[in-house]
Amino acid sequence: MLKILLVDDEVALCKGMKKLIQKADADSVVEEAYDGIEALDMMKEFDPDILLTDMRMPRMDGLQLLREAKARKPGLLTAVVSAYSDYEYIREALRMNASDYLLKPATAGDLQELLHRLKLRFRQEAIKKEQDFLGLLLQGLPADDCPASLRYSHYTLLLVCAGPYINGVTDLYPGGGLWQSPLFEDCTERCKGLDLRHWMLNGERPNERLLLLATNAGDAEVRIRSFVDGFMGTIRSRKKPVTVVAGTGLSLYQLYATSKRLRRELLHFLVFGKSNMLQLKDSGSRKTDAARKFAKETATVMEVIEHKRYDLFAEELSALLSSWESGEATQYVIQQTLFRILAELGDRGLERQIDLEMLVSHSLGYAELKHHVSLLFDDLFESPNLTVKSVQVSTIVGQVEQYLKKNFRQSITLQSLSQEFGLVPNYLSVLFKREVGMTPVEYLMEYRIKEAKRMMDERPDLLLKQVASEVGYSDQLYFSRVFKKQTGQSPSEYAHSRQR
């Protein structure tokens, strides 16, 4: 329900506009004032959401009214009504952040369009205020002046994680398309049908979102359960895993503490490679010694390492991975077990714990996990019994090298290479540099400049812009900077030296 204050010294016009507004929007409450001073007095009691004012009025004109009204209520939406001849008034009003304007004489259609724009703006700003307030709460920061629109008796907070738990900051993460999928677009319709409010807020990691639900209904738990069931049904139909952790029956000021509990739950109980629903109230009864389920397979792998039977390692590691998959192991158990295996390999293994954590958190399922982990351990072992090691790593690096040579004219980044070859970006870069002596990006840059020099030698008639374009640089100036950095000469200096 919007509260609108109309201000115009023409009484008949003011009353006529009031009738039009009430006809167009029966839910709005409209009050009238006939000059600026009266309008300011009425603001104390009426507290309008929108101020719609004429410009030319006795005692206090529209500009002064806007200035005074904004000082008293900074968030007030304002619009001016004036004749075209008073355009200077309108321009000044817009400079003072008036939200909109209406030219006299205004038709019923003009007024309806103005109201539609103002209502849309009002809703947008109200949602922004709510989002800002909730954002402060979820950061554990002081949040004063709780919007009246947030006073609900029952809140539920859902932590939604796309793919694995990521420990660290990264822009490239698995499951990223989830936030643009119909899953969250459907939330609005589903919430409307259940008379629930909802807000989507950022989590602590790029692959997380916090979904907040609220209602005053007496059967709040029933409505929330219905929403969550439908939500999880949609999630489980997706190929990529999504984990939802829920905390229900909350008050507004429990959100910060609850969000921390949700993340701890996610860290310890996210089932790797599978969509799952976790409830906070279940955590006390959940077994925390889940690693014991896989004790036999883990012990076998550790025994292989202890006796330096590296020829059996790949087979036993594969058996351990299969037991994890069939036993629905948590990411936490998987990661901690792999850390133990690395530790058993001594200092060199311990040095790769960060790599391992990154590889696990960027694997959406067991096929990717097996590929990533096998590469890591193959690269670690230096034993004549594991001749497969150098072949596997060298083969992948060779494939990357051939890809760069074949596609050097295209836009290539470490992220696009990661997606092409199914490897975590940093790890791909480490493997490539270990084999070739430089990162893929450095290799691509060097190869492009080498090709540019070859073209300039063979075709001295080519323009510099053409050369740059042919080797994958759309910006001629940037190409020149790269060329000079690589060769010590600008392209024109190089071309001139070849012509002597």
Coordinates of C-alpha atoms in Angstrom, one line a residue:
M1 CA 0.0 0.0 0.0
L2 CA 1.5 3.3 -1.2
K3 CA 1.0 6.6 0.5
I4 CA 0.9 9.5 -1.9
L5 CA 0.8 13.2 -1.1
L6 CA -0.5 15.5 -3.8
V7 CA 0.5 19.2 -3.6
D8 CA -1.1 21.8 -5.9
D9 CA -2.6 25.2 -5.3
E10 CA -5.4 24.5 -7.9
V11 CA -7.9 22.8 -5.6
A12 CA -10.0 21.4 -8.4
L13 CA -7.0 20.0 -10.2
C14 CA -5.6 18.5 -7.0
K15 CA -9.0 16.7 -6.3
G16 CA -9.3 15.5 -9.8
M17 CA -5.8 14.0 -9.7
K18 CA -6.7 12.3 -6.4
K19 CA -9.7 10.6 -8.0
L20 CA -7.7 9.5 -11.0
I21 CA -5.0 7.9 -8.8
Q22 CA -7.6 6.2 -6.6
K23 CA -9.3 4.8 -9.7
A24 CA -6.0 3.6 -11.2
D25 CA -4.8 2.1 -7.9
A26 CA -7.4 1.4 -5.3
D27 CA -4.8 0.2 -2.8
S28 CA -3.0 3.6 -2.6
V29 CA -3.8 6.1 0.1
V30 CA -3.9 9.7 -1.2
E31 CA -3.8 13.0 0.7
E32 CA -4.0 16.6 -0.6
A33 CA -2.1 19.8 0.3
Y34 CA -2.5 23.1 -1.4
D35 CA 0.9 24.7 -0.9
G36 CA 4.4 23.7 0.3
I37 CA 4.1 24.7 3.9
E38 CA 0.8 22.7 4.4
A39 CA 2.5 19.7 2.7
L40 CA 5.4 19.8 5.1
D41 CA 3.0 19.9 8.1
M42 CA 1.1 17.0 6.7
M43 CA 4.3 14.9 6.2
K44 CA 4.7 14.7 10.0
E45 CA 1.5 12.7 10.4
F46 CA 1.0 11.2 7.0
D47 CA 4.6 10.1 6.2
P48 CA 4.2 9.7 2.5
D49 CA 6.1 7.3 0.2
I50 CA 5.6 9.5 -2.8
L51 CA 5.4 13.3 -3.1
L52 CA 3.8 14.6 -6.3
T53 CA 4.0 18.4 -6.4
D54 CA 3.2 21.4 -8.6
M55 CA 6.0 23.9 -9.1
R56 CA 4.4 27.4 -9.0
M57 CA 2.6 27.8 -5.7
P58 CA 2.2 30.6 -3.1
R59 CA 4.1 30.8 0.2
M60 CA 6.5 28.0 -0.8
D61 CA 7.2 26.8 -4.4
G62 CA 7.8 23.3 -5.5
L63 CA 11.6 23.5 -5.6
Q64 CA 11.8 24.7 -2.0
L65 CA 9.3 22.0 -1.0
L66 CA 11.4 19.3 -2.6
R67 CA 14.5 20.6 -0.8
E68 CA 12.8 20.6 2.6
A69 CA 11.0 17.3 2.1
K70 CA 14.1 15.5 1.0
A71 CA 16.0 16.8 4.1
R72 CA 13.3 15.4 6.3
K73 CA 12.9 12.1 4.5
P74 CA 15.9 11.3 2.2
G75 CA 14.3 8.2 0.8
L76 CA 11.2 10.0 -0.3
L77 CA 10.3 9.5 -4.0
T78 CA 9.3 12.8 -5.6
A79 CA 7.8 13.8 -8.9
V80 CA 6.9 17.3 -10.3
V81 CA 3.9 18.4 -12.2
S82 CA 4.4 21.5 -14.3
A83 CA 3.6 23.1 -17.6
Y84 CA 6.2 22.9 -20.4
S85 CA 6.7 26.7 -20.1
D86 CA 8.2 26.0 -16.7
Y87 CA 10.8 23.7 -18.1
E88 CA 13.6 25.4 -16.0
Y89 CA 11.7 24.3 -12.9
I90 CA 11.6 20.7 -14.1
R91 CA 15.3 20.7 -15.0
E92 CA 16.2 22.1 -11.6
A93 CA 13.9 19.6 -9.9
L94 CA 15.7 16.7 -11.7
R95 CA 19.0 18.0 -10.5
M96 CA 17.7 17.8 -7.0
N97 CA 17.0 14.0 -7.7
A98 CA 13.3 14.3 -8.4
S99 CA 12.3 10.8 -9.5
D100 CA 10.1 11.8 -12.4
Y101 CA 7.9 14.6 -13.9
L102 CA 4.5 15.1 -15.5
L103 CA 3.6 17.8 -18.0
K104 CA 0.3 19.8 -17.7
P105 CA -2.3 19.3 -19.0
A106 CA -2.0 15.6 -18.0
T107 CA -4.4 12.9 -19.2
A108 CA -5.5 9.9 -17.1
G109 CA -3.2 7.7 -19.2
D110 CA -0.2 10.0 -18.5
L111 CA -0.9 9.9 -14.8
Q112 CA -1.3 6.1 -14.8
E113 CA 2.1 5.7 -16.6
L114 CA 3.7 8.0 -14.1
L115 CA 2.3 6.1 -11.2
H116 CA 3.4 2.8 -12.7
R117 CA 7.0 4.1 -13.0
L118 CA 7.0 5.5 -9.5
K119 CA 5.6 2.2 -8.0
L120 CA 8.2 0.2 -9.8
R121 CA 10.9 2.6 -8.5
F122 CA 9.5 2.4 -5.0
R123 CA 9.5 -1.5 -5.1
Q124 CA 13.1 -1.5 -6.4
E125 CA 14.3 0.9 -3.7
A126 CA 12.4 -1.0 -1.0
I127 CA 14.0 -4.3 -2.1
K128 CA 17.4 -2.6 -2.1
K129 CA 16.9 -1.3 1.4
E130 CA 15.9 -4.8 2.5
Q131 CA 18.9 -6.4 0.7
D132 CA 21.3 -3.8 2.3
F133 CA 19.9 -4.4 5.8
L134 CA 20.1 -8.2 5.4
G135 CA 23.6 -8.0 4.0
L136 CA 24.7 -6.1 7.1
L137 CA 23.0 -8.6 9.4
L138 CA 24.7 -11.6 7.6
Q139 CA 28.1 -9.9 8.0
G140 CA 27.5 -9.6 11.7
L141 CA 27.6 -5.8 11.4
P142 CA 25.2 -3.3 13.3
A143 CA 22.0 -2.9 11.3
D144 CA 19.7 -0.1 12.6
D145 CA 16.3 1.0 11.3
C146 CA 14.9 -2.4 10.3
P147 CA 12.5 -1.8 7.4
A148 CA 8.9 -2.5 8.4
S149 CA 8.6 -4.8 5.4
L150 CA 11.0 -7.2 7.1
R151 CA 9.0 -7.8 10.3
Y152 CA 8.0 -11.4 9.9
S153 CA 7.5 -14.0 12.6
H154 CA 9.2 -16.9 10.9
Y155 CA 12.4 -17.0 8.8
T156 CA 14.2 -19.9 7.1
L157 CA 17.8 -19.6 5.8
L158 CA 19.0 -21.9 3.0
L159 CA 22.7 -22.1 2.1
V160 CA 22.9 -23.2 -1.5
C161 CA 26.3 -24.5 -2.7
A162 CA 26.9 -25.3 -6.4
G163 CA 29.4 -28.1 -6.7
P164 CA 32.0 -28.9 -4.0
Y165 CA 32.9 -26.8 -1.0
I166 CA 35.6 -24.3 -2.1
N167 CA 38.2 -23.3 0.5
G168 CA 39.7 -20.2 -0.9
V169 CA 38.9 -17.5 -3.4
T170 CA 38.5 -18.2 -7.1
D171 CA 36.6 -16.6 -9.9
L172 CA 36.4 -19.9 -11.8
Y173 CA 34.4 -22.5 -10.0
P174 CA 32.2 -25.5 -10.9
G175 CA 28.5 -25.2 -11.2
G176 CA 28.6 -21.5 -12.0
G177 CA 25.7 -21.5 -14.4
L178 CA 23.3 -22.4 -11.6
W179 CA 22.5 -18.8 -10.6
Q180 CA 21.4 -18.0 -14.2
S181 CA 19.3 -21.1 -14.5
P182 CA 15.5 -21.3 -14.3
L183 CA 15.9 -22.8 -10.8
F184 CA 16.0 -19.4 -9.1
E185 CA 13.6 -17.8 -11.6
D186 CA 11.0 -20.4 -10.5
C187 CA 11.6 -19.4 -6.8
T188 CA 9.5 -16.3 -7.3
E189 CA 6.4 -18.2 -8.6
R190 CA 6.8 -20.9 -6.1
C191 CA 7.0 -18.4 -3.2
K192 CA 4.0 -16.5 -4.5
G193 CA 1.9 -19.7 -4.5
L194 CA 2.8 -20.3 -0.9
D195 CA 2.5 -16.7 0.2
L196 CA 6.3 -16.5 1.1
R197 CA 8.7 -13.7 0.8
H198 CA 12.2 -14.5 -0.5
W199 CA 15.6 -12.8 -0.9
M200 CA 18.7 -14.1 -2.7
L201 CA 21.9 -13.0 -1.0
N202 CA 25.6 -13.6 -1.7
G203 CA 27.4 -16.3 0.3
E204 CA 31.0 -16.2 1.4
R205 CA 32.2 -18.1 -1.7
P206 CA 31.4 -17.5 -5.4
N207 CA 29.7 -20.8 -5.7
E208 CA 27.3 -20.1 -2.7
R209 CA 24.1 -18.2 -2.3
L210 CA 21.9 -17.6 0.7
L211 CA 18.2 -18.0 0.1
L212 CA 16.1 -16.4 2.8
L213 CA 12.4 -17.2 3.2
A214 CA 9.9 -15.4 5.5
T215 CA 6.2 -15.6 6.4
N216 CA 3.7 -14.7 9.1
A217 CA 1.5 -17.7 8.4
G218 CA 0.5 -19.9 11.3
D219 CA 1.4 -23.0 9.3
A220 CA 4.9 -21.6 8.4
E221 CA 6.6 -25.0 8.7
V222 CA 4.2 -26.6 6.3
R223 CA 4.7 -23.9 3.7
I224 CA 8.5 -23.9 4.1
R225 CA 8.6 -27.7 3.8
S226 CA 6.5 -27.5 0.6
F227 CA 8.8 -24.9 -0.9
V228 CA 12.0 -26.8 0.0
D229 CA 10.6 -30.1 -1.3
G230 CA 9.9 -28.5 -4.7
F231 CA 13.2 -26.7 -4.7
M232 CA 15.1 -29.9 -4.0
G233 CA 13.1 -31.8 -6.6
T234 CA 14.3 -29.3 -9.2
I235 CA 17.9 -29.5 -7.9
R236 CA 18.0 -33.3 -8.0
S237 CA 17.0 -33.3 -11.7
R238 CA 20.2 -31.4 -12.6
K239 CA 23.3 -33.2 -13.6
K240 CA 25.7 -31.1 -11.5
P241 CA 25.6 -31.6 -7.8
V242 CA 24.0 -28.9 -5.5
T243 CA 24.0 -29.0 -1.7
V244 CA 21.4 -27.2 0.4
V245 CA 21.8 -26.6 4.1
A246 CA 18.7 -25.4 5.9
G247 CA 18.1 -23.6 9.2
T248 CA 14.4 -23.0 10.1
G249 CA 12.3 -21.3 12.7
L250 CA 14.6 -18.3 13.0
S251 CA 14.2 -14.7 14.0
L252 CA 15.7 -11.9 12.0
Y253 CA 18.6 -11.4 14.3
Q254 CA 19.6 -15.0 14.4
L255 CA 20.7 -14.9 10.7
Y256 CA 24.4 -14.2 11.3
A257 CA 25.0 -17.0 13.8
T258 CA 22.8 -19.4 11.7
S259 CA 24.8 -18.6 8.5
K260 CA 28.0 -19.6 10.3
R261 CA 26.5 -22.9 11.5
L262 CA 25.3 -23.6 8.0
R263 CA 28.8 -23.2 6.6
R264 CA 30.3 -25.5 9.2
E265 CA 27.6 -28.1 8.3
L266 CA 28.5 -27.7 4.7
L267 CA 32.2 -28.1 5.3
H268 CA 31.9 -31.3 7.3
F269 CA 28.9 -33.0 5.7
L270 CA 28.7 -32.1 2.0
V271 CA 28.4 -35.4 0.1
F272 CA 30.9 -35.3 -2.7
G273 CA 29.5 -35.5 -6.3
K274 CA 25.8 -35.7 -5.2
S275 CA 22.9 -33.3 -4.7
N276 CA 21.9 -33.4 -1.1
M277 CA 19.8 -31.7 1.6
L278 CA 21.1 -31.1 5.1
Q279 CA 19.2 -29.9 8.2
L280 CA 20.9 -28.2 11.1
K281 CA 18.8 -30.1 13.6
D282 CA 20.1 -33.4 12.2
S283 CA 23.8 -32.6 12.8
G284 CA 23.9 -33.8 16.3
S285 CA 22.8 -37.3 15.4
R286 CA 25.0 -37.5 12.3
K287 CA 28.0 -39.7 12.7
T288 CA 31.3 -37.7 12.5
D289 CA 33.5 -40.8 12.2
A290 CA 32.4 -41.5 8.6
A291 CA 36.0 -42.2 7.6
R292 CA 35.7 -45.5 9.4
K293 CA 33.4 -46.7 6.6
F294 CA 36.4 -46.6 4.3
A295 CA 39.1 -47.8 6.8
K296 CA 39.9 -51.0 4.9
E297 CA 40.5 -49.4 1.5
T298 CA 42.4 -46.5 3.1
A299 CA 44.7 -48.9 5.0
T300 CA 45.5 -50.8 1.8
V301 CA 46.6 -47.6 0.1
M302 CA 48.7 -46.6 3.0
E303 CA 50.3 -50.1 3.1
V304 CA 51.2 -49.8 -0.6
I305 CA 53.0 -46.6 0.1
E306 CA 54.7 -47.9 3.2
H307 CA 56.2 -50.8 1.3
K308 CA 56.9 -48.6 -1.7
R309 CA 54.8 -50.8 -4.0
Y310 CA 54.0 -47.8 -6.3
D311 CA 53.2 -50.2 -9.1
L312 CA 50.0 -51.1 -7.1
F313 CA 49.1 -47.6 -6.0
A314 CA 46.9 -46.6 -9.0
E315 CA 44.8 -49.8 -8.6
E316 CA 44.3 -49.4 -4.9
L317 CA 43.6 -45.7 -5.2
S318 CA 40.9 -46.5 -7.8
A319 CA 39.4 -49.0 -5.4
L320 CA 39.3 -46.4 -2.6
L321 CA 37.6 -43.9 -4.9
S322 CA 35.0 -46.5 -5.9
S323 CA 34.3 -47.2 -2.2
W324 CA 33.9 -43.4 -1.6
E325 CA 31.4 -43.2 -4.5
S326 CA 29.3 -46.2 -3.4
G327 CA 29.4 -45.1 0.2
E328 CA 28.5 -41.5 -0.4
A329 CA 31.7 -40.1 1.2
T330 CA 31.7 -36.5 2.3
Q331 CA 34.2 -34.1 0.7
Y332 CA 35.7 -33.5 4.1
V333 CA 36.5 -37.3 4.5
I334 CA 37.9 -37.5 1.0
Q335 CA 40.1 -34.5 1.4
Q336 CA 41.4 -35.5 4.9
T337 CA 42.2 -39.1 3.7
L338 CA 44.1 -37.8 0.7
F339 CA 46.0 -35.4 3.0
R340 CA 47.0 -38.5 5.0
I341 CA 48.2 -40.2 1.9
L342 CA 50.3 -37.2 0.9
A343 CA 51.8 -37.0 4.4
E344 CA 52.9 -40.6 4.1
L345 CA 54.9 -39.7 1.0
G346 CA 57.0 -37.3 3.1
D347 CA 57.9 -33.7 2.6
R348 CA 57.4 -33.7 -1.2
G349 CA 53.8 -34.9 -0.6
L350 CA 53.1 -32.3 2.1
E351 CA 54.2 -29.5 -0.3
R352 CA 51.3 -30.5 -2.6
Q353 CA 48.4 -30.2 -0.1
I354 CA 47.3 -26.9 -1.5
D355 CA 47.2 -28.4 -5.0
L356 CA 45.3 -31.3 -3.8
E357 CA 42.7 -29.2 -2.0
M358 CA 42.2 -27.1 -5.1
L359 CA 41.8 -30.2 -7.3
V360 CA 39.2 -31.8 -5.1
S361 CA 37.2 -28.6 -4.8
H362 CA 37.2 -28.2 -8.6
S363 CA 35.9 -31.7 -9.3
L364 CA 32.2 -32.0 -9.9
G365 CA 32.1 -35.8 -9.8
Y366 CA 34.2 -38.9 -9.4
A367 CA 35.4 -39.1 -13.0
E368 CA 37.0 -35.6 -12.7
L369 CA 38.3 -36.4 -9.2
K370 CA 40.0 -39.6 -10.4
H371 CA 41.5 -37.8 -13.3
H372 CA 42.8 -34.9 -11.2
V373 CA 44.1 -37.0 -8.3
S374 CA 45.8 -39.5 -10.6
L375 CA 47.7 -36.7 -12.3
L376 CA 48.8 -35.3 -9.0
F377 CA 50.1 -38.6 -7.7
D378 CA 51.6 -39.7 -11.0
D379 CA 53.5 -36.4 -11.0
L380 CA 54.7 -37.0 -7.4
F381 CA 56.1 -40.5 -7.8
E382 CA 59.7 -40.8 -9.1
S383 CA 60.0 -44.5 -9.4
P384 CA 61.1 -46.7 -12.4
N385 CA 58.1 -48.8 -11.7
L386 CA 55.8 -45.9 -12.7
T387 CA 56.8 -45.2 -16.2
V388 CA 53.2 -44.3 -16.9
K389 CA 53.8 -41.1 -14.9
S390 CA 55.9 -39.2 -17.4
V391 CA 53.8 -40.5 -20.3
Q392 CA 50.5 -39.3 -18.8
V393 CA 51.6 -35.9 -17.8
S394 CA 53.7 -35.4 -20.9
T395 CA 50.8 -36.4 -23.1
I396 CA 48.5 -33.8 -21.6
V397 CA 51.1 -31.1 -21.8
G398 CA 51.8 -32.1 -25.4
Q399 CA 48.1 -31.8 -26.2
V400 CA 48.0 -28.4 -24.7
E401 CA 51.0 -27.3 -26.6
Q402 CA 49.5 -28.5 -29.9
Y403 CA 46.3 -26.8 -29.1
L404 CA 48.1 -23.5 -28.5
K405 CA 49.9 -23.8 -31.8
K406 CA 46.8 -24.7 -33.8
N407 CA 44.6 -22.0 -32.2
F408 CA 47.0 -19.2 -31.5
R409 CA 44.9 -16.8 -33.6
Q410 CA 42.0 -17.2 -31.2
S411 CA 41.3 -15.7 -27.9
I412 CA 42.9 -18.1 -25.4
T413 CA 43.0 -17.7 -21.6
L414 CA 44.1 -20.0 -18.8
Q415 CA 40.4 -20.4 -17.9
S416 CA 39.4 -21.4 -21.5
L417 CA 42.3 -23.9 -21.5
S418 CA 41.0 -25.3 -18.2
Q419 CA 37.6 -25.8 -19.6
E420 CA 39.0 -27.4 -22.8
F421 CA 41.2 -29.9 -21.0
G422 CA 39.2 -30.4 -17.8
L423 CA 42.0 -29.3 -15.4
V424 CA 42.0 -26.7 -12.7
P425 CA 43.7 -23.5 -14.1
N426 CA 46.5 -23.2 -11.7
Y427 CA 47.3 -26.9 -11.8
L428 CA 47.3 -26.9 -15.6
S429 CA 49.7 -24.0 -15.5
V430 CA 52.0 -25.8 -13.0
L431 CA 52.1 -29.0 -15.1
F432 CA 52.8 -27.1 -18.3
K433 CA 55.6 -25.0 -16.8
R434 CA 57.2 -28.1 -15.2
E435 CA 57.4 -29.8 -18.6
V436 CA 58.0 -26.9 -21.0
G437 CA 59.7 -24.3 -18.8
M438 CA 57.0 -21.6 -19.1
T439 CA 53.3 -21.2 -18.4
P440 CA 50.8 -21.7 -21.2
V441 CA 50.1 -17.9 -21.4
E442 CA 53.9 -17.2 -21.7
Y443 CA 54.2 -19.9 -24.3
L444 CA 51.3 -18.5 -26.4
M445 CA 52.7 -15.0 -26.2
E446 CA 56.2 -16.3 -27.4
Y447 CA 54.6 -18.4 -30.2
R448 CA 52.5 -15.5 -31.5
I449 CA 55.5 -13.1 -31.7
K450 CA 57.5 -15.9 -33.4
E451 CA 54.8 -16.2 -36.0
A452 CA 54.6 -12.4 -36.3
K453 CA 58.3 -12.2 -37.1
R454 CA 58.0 -15.0 -39.7
M455 CA 55.1 -13.2 -41.4
M456 CA 57.0 -9.9 -41.4
D457 CA 60.0 -11.6 -42.9
E458 CA 58.0 -13.3 -45.7
R459 CA 55.5 -10.5 -46.3
P460 CA 57.1 -7.1 -45.7
D461 CA 54.2 -5.4 -47.5
L462 CA 51.8 -6.3 -44.7
L463 CA 50.5 -3.5 -42.5
L464 CA 51.3 -3.8 -38.8
K465 CA 47.6 -3.9 -38.1
Q466 CA 47.2 -6.9 -40.4
V467 CA 50.1 -8.7 -38.7
A468 CA 48.7 -8.1 -35.3
S469 CA 45.3 -9.4 -36.3
E470 CA 46.8 -12.5 -38.0
V471 CA 48.5 -13.5 -34.7
G472 CA 45.6 -13.0 -32.4
Y473 CA 45.8 -9.4 -31.3
S474 CA 42.9 -7.1 -32.1
D475 CA 44.7 -4.1 -30.4
Q476 CA 47.6 -3.0 -32.5
L477 CA 49.1 -0.9 -29.7
Y478 CA 49.0 -3.9 -27.3
F479 CA 50.6 -6.1 -29.9
S480 CA 53.5 -3.5 -30.2
R481 CA 54.1 -3.5 -26.5
V482 CA 54.1 -7.4 -26.4
F483 CA 56.4 -7.5 -29.4
K484 CA 58.9 -5.1 -27.9
K485 CA 58.8 -6.9 -24.5
Q486 CA 59.6 -10.2 -26.3
T487 CA 62.2 -9.0 -28.8
G488 CA 63.6 -5.7 -27.4
Q489 CA 62.4 -3.9 -30.6
S490 CA 59.2 -2.4 -31.7
P491 CA 57.6 -4.1 -34.8
S492 CA 58.6 -1.1 -37.0
E493 CA 62.2 -1.2 -35.7
Y494 CA 62.3 -5.0 -36.4
A495 CA 60.9 -4.5 -39.9
H496 CA 63.4 -1.7 -40.7
S497 CA 66.3 -3.8 -39.5
R498 CA 65.3 -6.7 -41.8
Q499 CA 65.1 -4.4 -44.8
R500 CA 68.8 -3.3 -44.6

